[in-house]
Amino acid sequence: FALREHPNRLIVTDSDGGRLPAQVTESGTHYWGHHYHRVAVCAQIPAFGYTSVVLQSKPEEHVAMPLFDDPRCDVITDGEIVLENSRIRAVFCPNTMQLYSLVQKSSGRELIDPRQPACAFRLITEETSNGMTAWRVGKYARVQNLNESCPVTVSSVVRGDVRQQISYSMPFASSSLKATVTLDAESELLRFDAVVDWHELGSPNAGIPQLNFALPLAQETPVSRCVVPFGVSDRPALAQDVPCSGLIAPALQNGDTVALLSDCKYGFRNDGHGLSVSLIRGSYDPDPTPEIGVHTMALGVAVVSSRSADLLRCSDCFSHPVSACANTSHSGSLAPNGRFLSVCGAKLSAVKQAEDGSGLILRFYNPENTAAEARVIFQRVIRAAGPPPPKPDPSPSVPPQGPACPQAIF
């Protein structure tokens, strides 16, 4: 948000003028001749929809200038660093930035074993006896906990009503890592945004270097529930990586579980004692230096219901966060808030244009093991809806059921 005035004068409202909780998370940043602020806002946004928020400056107020605004009061402490909201409390070690307590407030459950701190980045050396190192993850020959063996520097701790953050960095081997841990208001998810400058090389003799993120848990994890294309799959604990579409969690019959998420990685592991995910690998064949350079990635640790639909929703929201588009005040055909369609009874996985250009194709699936009726409600009246016509004979379409609430049932 480009703003010349001081960020303390910023106010955020909804389209009706109601004040919204907001927090300036980045102030006065300069880029290509512009100065801007980055603002976090608590707003209600419907699925498959949008909302409008208004950022403006409140009138200037007379404020007496202090005689001396630099007290030069340093606070240097080795005390624990806590991120806490109404739902969870996360405690980090200030020297290693490992998580050694994660409490769900509604149940009082401690989800992390303090004897095995979590959220550590590890440098693993894989042995290479099976070859094809670009495709095969080798056996672990050596595991190094980087948070414990490398100097960790906490650069900032941000406290706010909307967002709390911890930023830290650490060098390791020939590489370096910067990470920011974020906890938003009313959220049960810790988000790790990491930037890795990777310069590790693999070889037949030295092995394959792998950067890894580990999440040991307080309880044993004999079965994991993995998000896969068009659903979830329960898999037994294995001492090897398995492909997941961004989320793995201990499988429970009822109640909440702890999920490990990624926005771009898919090699997850449940070894029976905790979860982990492979981030970067320095394989050497066929490309001798495939990953050299800067990598950005997001990881998540979430307390979430173990139901399939809830895990899928958690994974989707993490991998596809809300996007914001800045604009000016102007007239238009759409309302300031709205949704294009709503779905119940099924999961919508894709919206695409039909191959013949005659309409849109919506792809659904049922994530549960029981039969369900899917209902789709469109914002506007539609001409027809139904299964895609087979070739060459088209199937009859289903007319919409009334203009006030157009819908299709399958």
Tab-separated table of C-alpha atoms in Angstrom:
chain	number	residue	atom	x	y	z
A	1	PHE	CA	0.000	0.000	0.000
A	2	ALA	CA	1.666	3.211	-1.199
A	3	LEU	CA	1.245	5.950	1.411
A	4	ARG	CA	3.133	9.149	2.050
A	5	GLU	CA	1.761	9.739	5.537
A	6	HIS	CA	3.018	8.080	8.708
A	7	PRO	CA	1.749	4.483	9.090
A	8	ASN	CA	0.263	5.359	12.492
A	9	ARG	CA	-2.391	7.378	10.629
A	10	LEU	CA	-3.540	4.380	8.593
A	11	ILE	CA	-7.097	3.111	9.106
A	12	VAL	CA	-8.749	0.186	7.338
A	13	THR	CA	-12.497	-0.260	6.814
A	14	ASP	CA	-14.827	-2.581	4.975
A	15	SER	CA	-17.011	-1.389	2.106
A	16	ASP	CA	-19.679	-0.192	4.568
A	17	GLY	CA	-17.211	1.904	6.553
A	18	GLY	CA	-16.823	-0.470	9.497
A	19	ARG	CA	-13.339	-0.526	11.029
A	20	LEU	CA	-11.316	-3.679	10.475
A	21	PRO	CA	-8.433	-4.908	12.654
A	22	ALA	CA	-5.223	-4.053	10.807
A	23	GLN	CA	-1.498	-4.012	11.480
A	24	VAL	CA	1.378	-2.474	9.552
A	25	THR	CA	3.918	-5.281	9.197
A	26	GLU	CA	6.397	-3.444	6.943
A	27	SER	CA	6.846	0.315	6.814
A	28	GLY	CA	8.551	2.748	4.461
A	29	THR	CA	9.999	0.114	2.144
A	30	HIS	CA	11.526	1.609	-1.011
A	31	TYR	CA	11.284	-0.084	-4.392
A	32	TRP	CA	11.725	1.519	-7.833
A	33	GLY	CA	11.018	5.048	-6.732
A	34	HIS	CA	8.072	4.099	-4.516
A	35	HIS	CA	7.704	3.887	-0.761
A	36	TYR	CA	5.071	1.517	0.577
A	37	HIS	CA	3.685	-0.103	3.694
A	38	ARG	CA	2.650	-3.737	3.968
A	39	VAL	CA	-0.547	-4.212	5.962
A	40	ALA	CA	-2.170	-7.314	7.472
A	41	VAL	CA	-5.966	-7.090	7.753
A	42	CYS	CA	-8.574	-9.329	9.402
A	43	ALA	CA	-11.430	-9.593	6.910
A	44	GLN	CA	-14.199	-12.066	6.063
A	45	ILE	CA	-13.808	-13.421	2.521
A	46	PRO	CA	-16.275	-15.985	1.131
A	47	ALA	CA	-15.044	-19.057	-0.711
A	48	PHE	CA	-14.945	-18.496	-4.497
A	49	GLY	CA	-15.495	-14.830	-3.788
A	50	TYR	CA	-13.976	-11.524	-2.870
A	51	THR	CA	-14.310	-8.574	-0.531
A	52	SER	CA	-13.228	-4.942	-0.591
A	53	VAL	CA	-11.235	-3.172	2.083
A	54	VAL	CA	-10.508	0.539	2.112
A	55	LEU	CA	-7.172	1.929	3.302
A	56	GLN	CA	-6.999	5.617	4.089
A	57	SER	CA	-5.343	8.122	6.383
A	58	LYS	CA	-7.133	9.527	9.375
A	59	PRO	CA	-6.964	13.296	9.936
A	60	GLU	CA	-3.869	14.692	11.564
A	61	GLU	CA	-4.007	15.228	15.281
A	62	HIS	CA	-1.911	17.586	17.349
A	63	VAL	CA	0.579	15.527	19.307
A	64	ALA	CA	3.126	17.058	21.634
A	65	MET	CA	6.629	16.168	20.529
A	66	PRO	CA	8.700	14.428	23.205
A	67	LEU	CA	11.925	16.096	24.186
A	68	PHE	CA	13.913	12.895	23.660
A	69	ASP	CA	12.509	9.885	21.824
A	70	ASP	CA	15.548	7.625	22.010
A	71	PRO	CA	15.827	6.191	25.516
A	72	ARG	CA	18.597	3.808	24.410
A	73	CYS	CA	17.159	1.045	26.521
A	74	ASP	CA	18.465	-2.329	25.337
A	75	VAL	CA	16.641	-5.553	26.102
A	76	ILE	CA	18.938	-8.516	25.509
A	77	THR	CA	17.627	-11.747	26.938
A	78	ASP	CA	17.850	-15.500	26.575
A	79	GLY	CA	14.233	-15.881	27.630
A	80	GLU	CA	11.876	-18.060	25.633
A	81	ILE	CA	10.061	-16.533	22.652
A	82	VAL	CA	6.309	-17.081	22.643
A	83	LEU	CA	3.774	-16.740	19.832
A	84	GLU	CA	0.277	-16.908	21.275
A	85	ASN	CA	-3.309	-16.176	20.292
A	86	SER	CA	-6.733	-17.330	21.451
A	87	ARG	CA	-6.236	-20.826	19.998
A	88	ILE	CA	-2.625	-21.985	20.418
A	89	ARG	CA	0.526	-21.158	22.355
A	90	ALA	CA	3.900	-21.869	20.734
A	91	VAL	CA	7.170	-21.571	22.681
A	92	PHE	CA	10.523	-21.325	20.883
A	93	CYS	CA	14.040	-21.626	22.231
A	94	PRO	CA	15.728	-18.242	21.608
A	95	ASN	CA	19.127	-19.841	20.984
A	96	THR	CA	18.073	-22.484	18.438
A	97	MET	CA	14.568	-21.359	17.304
A	98	GLN	CA	13.328	-24.896	17.820
A	99	LEU	CA	9.741	-25.347	18.973
A	100	TYR	CA	9.619	-27.091	22.327
A	101	SER	CA	5.992	-26.483	23.286
A	102	LEU	CA	2.786	-26.297	21.251
A	103	VAL	CA	-0.416	-26.208	23.306
A	104	GLN	CA	-3.930	-26.308	21.906
A	105	LYS	CA	-5.867	-24.061	24.266
A	106	SER	CA	-9.320	-25.574	23.721
A	107	SER	CA	-8.164	-29.008	24.919
A	108	GLY	CA	-5.053	-28.116	26.923
A	109	ARG	CA	-3.090	-30.767	24.995
A	110	GLU	CA	0.686	-30.484	24.677
A	111	LEU	CA	1.469	-31.585	21.131
A	112	ILE	CA	5.285	-31.429	21.234
A	113	ASP	CA	7.644	-33.511	23.359
A	114	PRO	CA	10.039	-30.967	24.967
A	115	ARG	CA	12.728	-33.662	25.022
A	116	GLN	CA	12.575	-33.685	21.211
A	117	PRO	CA	12.190	-30.056	20.071
A	118	ALA	CA	10.464	-29.612	16.730
A	119	CYS	CA	10.642	-27.404	13.640
A	120	ALA	CA	14.355	-27.966	13.090
A	121	PHE	CA	16.072	-27.706	9.736
A	122	ARG	CA	18.358	-30.685	9.169
A	123	LEU	CA	21.234	-31.292	6.766
A	124	ILE	CA	21.073	-34.957	5.798
A	125	THR	CA	23.703	-36.869	3.851
A	126	GLU	CA	22.237	-39.645	1.687
A	127	GLU	CA	24.346	-42.588	0.572
A	128	THR	CA	24.433	-43.202	-3.190
A	129	SER	CA	24.650	-46.985	-3.659
A	130	ASN	CA	21.318	-47.156	-5.529
A	131	GLY	CA	22.313	-44.578	-8.148
A	132	MET	CA	19.900	-42.379	-10.109
A	133	THR	CA	20.266	-39.737	-7.419
A	134	ALA	CA	17.931	-37.250	-9.104
A	135	TRP	CA	15.050	-39.733	-8.736
A	136	ARG	CA	15.978	-41.815	-5.680
A	137	VAL	CA	16.296	-40.625	-2.092
A	138	GLY	CA	19.140	-42.616	-0.595
A	139	LYS	CA	19.448	-44.067	2.892
A	140	TYR	CA	20.347	-41.567	5.588
A	141	ALA	CA	24.083	-41.825	6.239
A	142	ARG	CA	24.285	-38.742	8.489
A	143	VAL	CA	21.747	-36.368	10.054
A	144	GLN	CA	22.795	-32.949	11.370
A	145	ASN	CA	20.398	-30.716	13.301
A	146	LEU	CA	21.310	-27.295	11.915
A	147	ASN	CA	19.405	-25.349	14.560
A	148	GLU	CA	21.561	-26.925	17.254
A	149	SER	CA	24.914	-27.092	15.472
A	150	CYS	CA	24.898	-23.721	13.666
A	151	PRO	CA	24.675	-20.178	15.086
A	152	VAL	CA	21.080	-18.936	14.989
A	153	THR	CA	20.477	-15.168	14.988
A	154	VAL	CA	17.020	-13.852	15.859
A	155	SER	CA	16.779	-10.529	14.023
A	156	SER	CA	13.285	-9.385	15.016
A	157	VAL	CA	10.246	-10.289	17.084
A	158	VAL	CA	7.018	-8.532	16.085
A	159	ARG	CA	4.028	-8.374	18.429
A	160	GLY	CA	0.633	-7.309	17.146
A	161	ASP	CA	-3.084	-7.942	17.504
A	162	VAL	CA	-3.373	-9.177	13.913
A	163	ARG	CA	0.005	-10.823	13.293
A	164	GLN	CA	3.006	-11.998	15.323
A	165	GLN	CA	6.334	-12.869	13.720
A	166	ILE	CA	9.834	-14.072	14.523
A	167	SER	CA	12.608	-13.666	11.952
A	168	TYR	CA	15.895	-15.527	12.222
A	169	SER	CA	18.829	-16.662	10.114
A	170	MET	CA	21.659	-19.176	10.227
A	171	PRO	CA	24.602	-20.122	8.022
A	172	PHE	CA	25.348	-23.788	7.403
A	173	ALA	CA	28.081	-25.512	5.422
A	174	SER	CA	28.425	-23.431	2.214
A	175	SER	CA	24.837	-22.162	2.360
A	176	SER	CA	22.577	-19.918	4.416
A	177	LEU	CA	18.947	-19.829	5.520
A	178	LYS	CA	16.557	-17.053	6.549
A	179	ALA	CA	13.134	-17.823	7.995
A	180	THR	CA	10.145	-15.948	9.361
A	181	VAL	CA	7.634	-17.678	11.644
A	182	THR	CA	4.138	-16.169	11.568
A	183	LEU	CA	1.072	-16.673	13.747
A	184	ASP	CA	-2.073	-14.756	12.777
A	185	ALA	CA	-5.011	-13.896	15.009
A	186	GLU	CA	-7.568	-16.715	15.405
A	187	SER	CA	-5.270	-19.096	13.520
A	188	GLU	CA	-4.054	-22.537	14.557
A	189	LEU	CA	-1.219	-22.560	12.026
A	190	LEU	CA	2.437	-21.591	12.371
A	191	ARG	CA	3.768	-20.522	8.975
A	192	PHE	CA	7.494	-20.722	8.185
A	193	ASP	CA	8.551	-18.637	5.166
A	194	ALA	CA	12.102	-19.667	4.312
A	195	VAL	CA	14.680	-18.330	1.871
A	196	VAL	CA	17.638	-20.653	1.309
A	197	ASP	CA	20.799	-19.738	-0.578
A	198	TRP	CA	21.893	-23.283	-1.466
A	199	HIS	CA	25.450	-24.152	-2.519
A	200	GLU	CA	25.814	-27.786	-1.493
A	201	LEU	CA	27.147	-30.284	-4.044
A	202	GLY	CA	26.705	-34.028	-4.142
A	203	SER	CA	29.119	-36.669	-5.403
A	204	PRO	CA	29.446	-40.471	-5.391
A	205	ASN	CA	31.968	-40.329	-2.542
A	206	ALA	CA	30.577	-37.468	-0.444
A	207	GLY	CA	26.913	-38.470	-0.825
A	208	ILE	CA	23.844	-36.378	-1.518
A	209	PRO	CA	23.192	-33.351	0.706
A	210	GLN	CA	19.533	-32.856	1.592
A	211	LEU	CA	17.907	-29.969	3.454
A	212	ASN	CA	15.040	-31.284	5.558
A	213	PHE	CA	12.441	-29.932	8.005
A	214	ALA	CA	11.513	-32.137	10.975
A	215	LEU	CA	8.474	-32.181	13.261
A	216	PRO	CA	8.782	-34.758	16.082
A	217	LEU	CA	5.507	-35.161	17.971
A	218	ALA	CA	4.540	-35.996	21.540
A	219	GLN	CA	2.727	-39.225	20.553
A	220	GLU	CA	3.590	-42.142	18.314
A	221	THR	CA	2.345	-41.876	14.726
A	222	PRO	CA	1.721	-45.408	13.397
A	223	VAL	CA	-0.488	-44.202	10.521
A	224	SER	CA	-0.385	-40.969	8.564
A	225	ARG	CA	-3.119	-39.297	6.554
A	226	CYS	CA	-1.771	-37.787	3.345
A	227	VAL	CA	-3.408	-35.353	0.972
A	228	VAL	CA	-3.213	-36.808	-2.534
A	229	PRO	CA	-4.858	-35.832	-5.833
A	230	PHE	CA	-8.646	-35.939	-5.383
A	231	GLY	CA	-8.670	-36.939	-1.732
A	232	VAL	CA	-6.637	-38.333	1.148
A	233	SER	CA	-4.851	-41.632	1.696
A	234	ASP	CA	-3.982	-43.365	4.970
A	235	ARG	CA	-0.512	-44.898	4.935
A	236	PRO	CA	1.455	-46.837	7.562
A	237	ALA	CA	4.573	-45.314	9.083
A	238	LEU	CA	7.582	-45.864	6.824
A	239	ALA	CA	11.253	-44.981	7.073
A	240	GLN	CA	11.132	-43.503	3.583
A	241	ASP	CA	9.664	-40.529	1.757
A	242	VAL	CA	6.201	-40.810	0.198
A	243	PRO	CA	4.553	-38.341	-2.202
A	244	CYS	CA	1.886	-36.048	-0.745
A	245	SER	CA	0.131	-33.058	-2.239
A	246	GLY	CA	1.289	-30.617	0.391
A	247	LEU	CA	0.102	-32.127	3.708
A	248	ILE	CA	0.739	-35.069	6.017
A	249	ALA	CA	-0.741	-35.646	9.463
A	250	PRO	CA	-1.114	-38.492	11.990
A	251	ALA	CA	-4.346	-40.332	11.234
A	252	LEU	CA	-6.798	-40.195	14.140
A	253	GLN	CA	-10.313	-41.589	14.359
A	254	ASN	CA	-11.611	-38.482	16.092
A	255	GLY	CA	-10.357	-35.144	17.301
A	256	ASP	CA	-7.642	-32.797	16.175
A	257	THR	CA	-4.206	-33.692	14.885
A	258	VAL	CA	-0.982	-31.885	13.980
A	259	ALA	CA	-0.334	-31.452	10.267
A	260	LEU	CA	2.881	-30.644	8.434
A	261	LEU	CA	2.326	-28.599	5.275
A	262	SER	CA	4.300	-27.238	2.348
A	263	ASP	CA	3.286	-24.961	-0.494
A	264	CYS	CA	5.700	-26.508	-3.013
A	265	LYS	CA	7.344	-29.714	-1.667
A	266	TYR	CA	5.969	-33.241	-1.891
A	267	GLY	CA	8.501	-35.686	-0.351
A	268	PHE	CA	6.999	-36.270	3.133
A	269	ARG	CA	7.912	-38.876	5.741
A	270	ASN	CA	6.264	-40.378	8.829
A	271	ASP	CA	8.764	-42.611	10.606
A	272	GLY	CA	6.382	-43.500	13.442
A	273	HIS	CA	7.739	-40.859	15.825
A	274	GLY	CA	7.171	-37.680	13.869
A	275	LEU	CA	6.898	-36.026	10.475
A	276	SER	CA	9.395	-34.480	8.088
A	277	VAL	CA	9.624	-33.116	4.559
A	278	SER	CA	12.513	-32.994	2.081
A	279	LEU	CA	13.206	-29.439	0.884
A	280	ILE	CA	16.297	-29.396	-1.356
A	281	ARG	CA	18.550	-32.201	-2.602
A	282	GLY	CA	21.981	-31.815	-4.186
A	283	SER	CA	21.843	-34.765	-6.579
A	284	TYR	CA	24.602	-35.089	-9.177
A	285	ASP	CA	23.187	-37.160	-12.026
A	286	PRO	CA	22.163	-36.416	-14.678
A	287	ASP	CA	22.594	-32.720	-13.746
A	288	PRO	CA	25.677	-32.198	-11.548
A	289	THR	CA	24.430	-28.892	-10.029
A	290	PRO	CA	20.610	-28.854	-10.285
A	291	GLU	CA	19.664	-26.766	-7.248
A	292	ILE	CA	22.413	-24.158	-6.824
A	293	GLY	CA	20.927	-20.745	-6.038
A	294	VAL	CA	18.194	-19.101	-3.998
A	295	HIS	CA	15.063	-21.059	-3.069
A	296	THR	CA	11.910	-19.746	-1.426
A	297	MET	CA	9.355	-21.988	0.259
A	298	ALA	CA	6.623	-21.984	2.872
A	299	LEU	CA	6.117	-24.637	5.544
A	300	GLY	CA	3.282	-24.953	8.019
A	301	VAL	CA	2.553	-26.634	11.342
A	302	ALA	CA	-1.199	-26.696	11.943
A	303	VAL	CA	-3.566	-28.009	14.580
A	304	VAL	CA	-6.497	-29.250	12.536
A	305	SER	CA	-9.344	-31.756	12.585
A	306	SER	CA	-8.336	-35.154	11.226
A	307	ARG	CA	-11.432	-35.315	8.973
A	308	SER	CA	-10.569	-35.601	5.318
A	309	ALA	CA	-12.547	-32.513	4.318
A	310	ASP	CA	-10.850	-30.395	6.996
A	311	LEU	CA	-7.373	-31.556	6.002
A	312	LEU	CA	-8.106	-30.741	2.365
A	313	ARG	CA	-9.413	-27.302	3.326
A	314	CYS	CA	-6.308	-26.645	5.442
A	315	SER	CA	-4.013	-27.692	2.605
A	316	ASP	CA	-5.859	-25.602	0.010
A	317	CYS	CA	-5.862	-22.466	2.156
A	318	PHE	CA	-2.140	-22.840	2.842
A	319	SER	CA	-1.090	-23.541	-0.740
A	320	HIS	CA	-3.422	-20.934	-2.246
A	321	PRO	CA	-3.532	-17.964	0.141
A	322	VAL	CA	-5.777	-14.981	-0.455
A	323	SER	CA	-4.384	-12.603	-3.068
A	324	ALA	CA	-4.832	-8.841	-2.815
A	325	CYS	CA	-5.094	-6.372	-5.687
A	326	ALA	CA	-4.642	-2.648	-5.045
A	327	ASN	CA	-6.875	-0.245	-6.916
A	328	THR	CA	-8.558	3.142	-6.737
A	329	SER	CA	-12.159	4.014	-5.900
A	330	HIS	CA	-14.311	3.707	-9.022
A	331	SER	CA	-17.710	2.553	-10.232
A	332	GLY	CA	-18.307	-0.953	-11.544
A	333	SER	CA	-20.887	-3.653	-12.233
A	334	LEU	CA	-19.948	-5.912	-9.309
A	335	ALA	CA	-20.882	-5.328	-5.686
A	336	PRO	CA	-18.017	-4.531	-3.286
A	337	ASN	CA	-18.402	-8.014	-1.777
A	338	GLY	CA	-19.633	-11.215	-3.313
A	339	ARG	CA	-18.998	-14.748	-4.470
A	340	PHE	CA	-19.233	-16.296	-7.893
A	341	LEU	CA	-20.566	-19.651	-6.737
A	342	SER	CA	-20.939	-21.819	-3.646
A	343	VAL	CA	-20.559	-25.578	-3.320
A	344	CYS	CA	-21.705	-28.053	-0.688
A	345	GLY	CA	-21.531	-31.840	-0.559
A	346	ALA	CA	-18.412	-32.121	-2.721
A	347	LYS	CA	-15.015	-30.635	-3.369
A	348	LEU	CA	-14.508	-28.377	-6.387
A	349	SER	CA	-11.084	-29.107	-7.860
A	350	ALA	CA	-11.087	-27.151	-11.130
A	351	VAL	CA	-12.909	-24.536	-13.168
A	352	LYS	CA	-11.925	-24.487	-16.826
A	353	GLN	CA	-13.272	-23.396	-20.158
A	354	ALA	CA	-14.881	-26.114	-22.238
A	355	GLU	CA	-12.819	-27.309	-25.175
A	356	ASP	CA	-15.424	-26.119	-27.657
A	357	GLY	CA	-15.689	-22.725	-25.940
A	358	SER	CA	-19.401	-23.195	-25.191
A	359	GLY	CA	-19.177	-22.786	-21.413
A	360	LEU	CA	-17.277	-23.713	-18.277
A	361	ILE	CA	-16.424	-27.142	-16.915
A	362	LEU	CA	-16.502	-27.569	-13.130
A	363	ARG	CA	-14.745	-30.665	-11.798
A	364	PHE	CA	-15.916	-32.134	-8.474
A	365	TYR	CA	-15.003	-35.072	-6.289
A	366	ASN	CA	-16.211	-36.551	-3.009
A	367	PRO	CA	-13.409	-36.645	-0.393
A	368	GLU	CA	-15.391	-38.862	1.998
A	369	ASN	CA	-16.121	-42.591	1.888
A	370	THR	CA	-19.894	-42.110	1.934
A	371	ALA	CA	-22.164	-41.123	-0.940
A	372	ALA	CA	-23.065	-37.445	-1.089
A	373	GLU	CA	-25.218	-35.071	-3.105
A	374	ALA	CA	-23.381	-32.103	-4.552
A	375	ARG	CA	-25.159	-28.773	-4.780
A	376	VAL	CA	-23.791	-25.784	-6.707
A	377	ILE	CA	-25.351	-22.334	-6.369
A	378	PHE	CA	-24.358	-19.688	-8.898
A	379	GLN	CA	-24.385	-15.966	-8.306
A	380	ARG	CA	-26.200	-15.297	-11.552
A	381	VAL	CA	-28.778	-17.070	-13.651
A	382	ILE	CA	-27.211	-19.689	-15.904
A	383	ARG	CA	-28.598	-21.100	-19.129
A	384	ALA	CA	-28.045	-24.757	-18.309
A	385	ALA	CA	-25.944	-27.119	-16.217
A	386	GLY	CA	-25.239	-30.802	-16.382
A	387	PRO	CA	-22.586	-33.435	-17.049
A	388	PRO	CA	-20.228	-32.667	-19.943
A	389	PRO	CA	-21.775	-34.067	-23.129
A	390	PRO	CA	-20.231	-37.306	-24.385
A	391	LYS	CA	-18.980	-37.402	-27.907
A	392	PRO	CA	-20.653	-37.492	-30.340
A	393	ASP	CA	-24.106	-37.492	-28.627
A	394	PRO	CA	-24.721	-34.613	-26.193
A	395	SER	CA	-26.647	-35.400	-23.015
A	396	PRO	CA	-29.644	-33.307	-21.953
A	397	SER	CA	-28.813	-30.380	-19.742
A	398	VAL	CA	-30.321	-29.573	-16.377
A	399	PRO	CA	-32.134	-26.212	-16.356
A	400	PRO	CA	-31.433	-23.896	-13.445
A	401	GLN	CA	-34.023	-24.050	-10.648
A	402	GLY	CA	-35.256	-20.467	-10.518
A	403	PRO	CA	-33.566	-17.142	-11.185
A	404	ALA	CA	-33.484	-16.005	-7.538
A	405	CYS	CA	-31.197	-18.844	-6.452
A	406	PRO	CA	-29.894	-20.606	-9.568
A	407	GLN	CA	-28.432	-23.991	-8.722
A	408	ALA	CA	-27.613	-27.377	-10.118
A	409	ILE	CA	-27.786	-30.700	-8.265
A	410	PHE	CA	-25.775	-33.754	-9.291
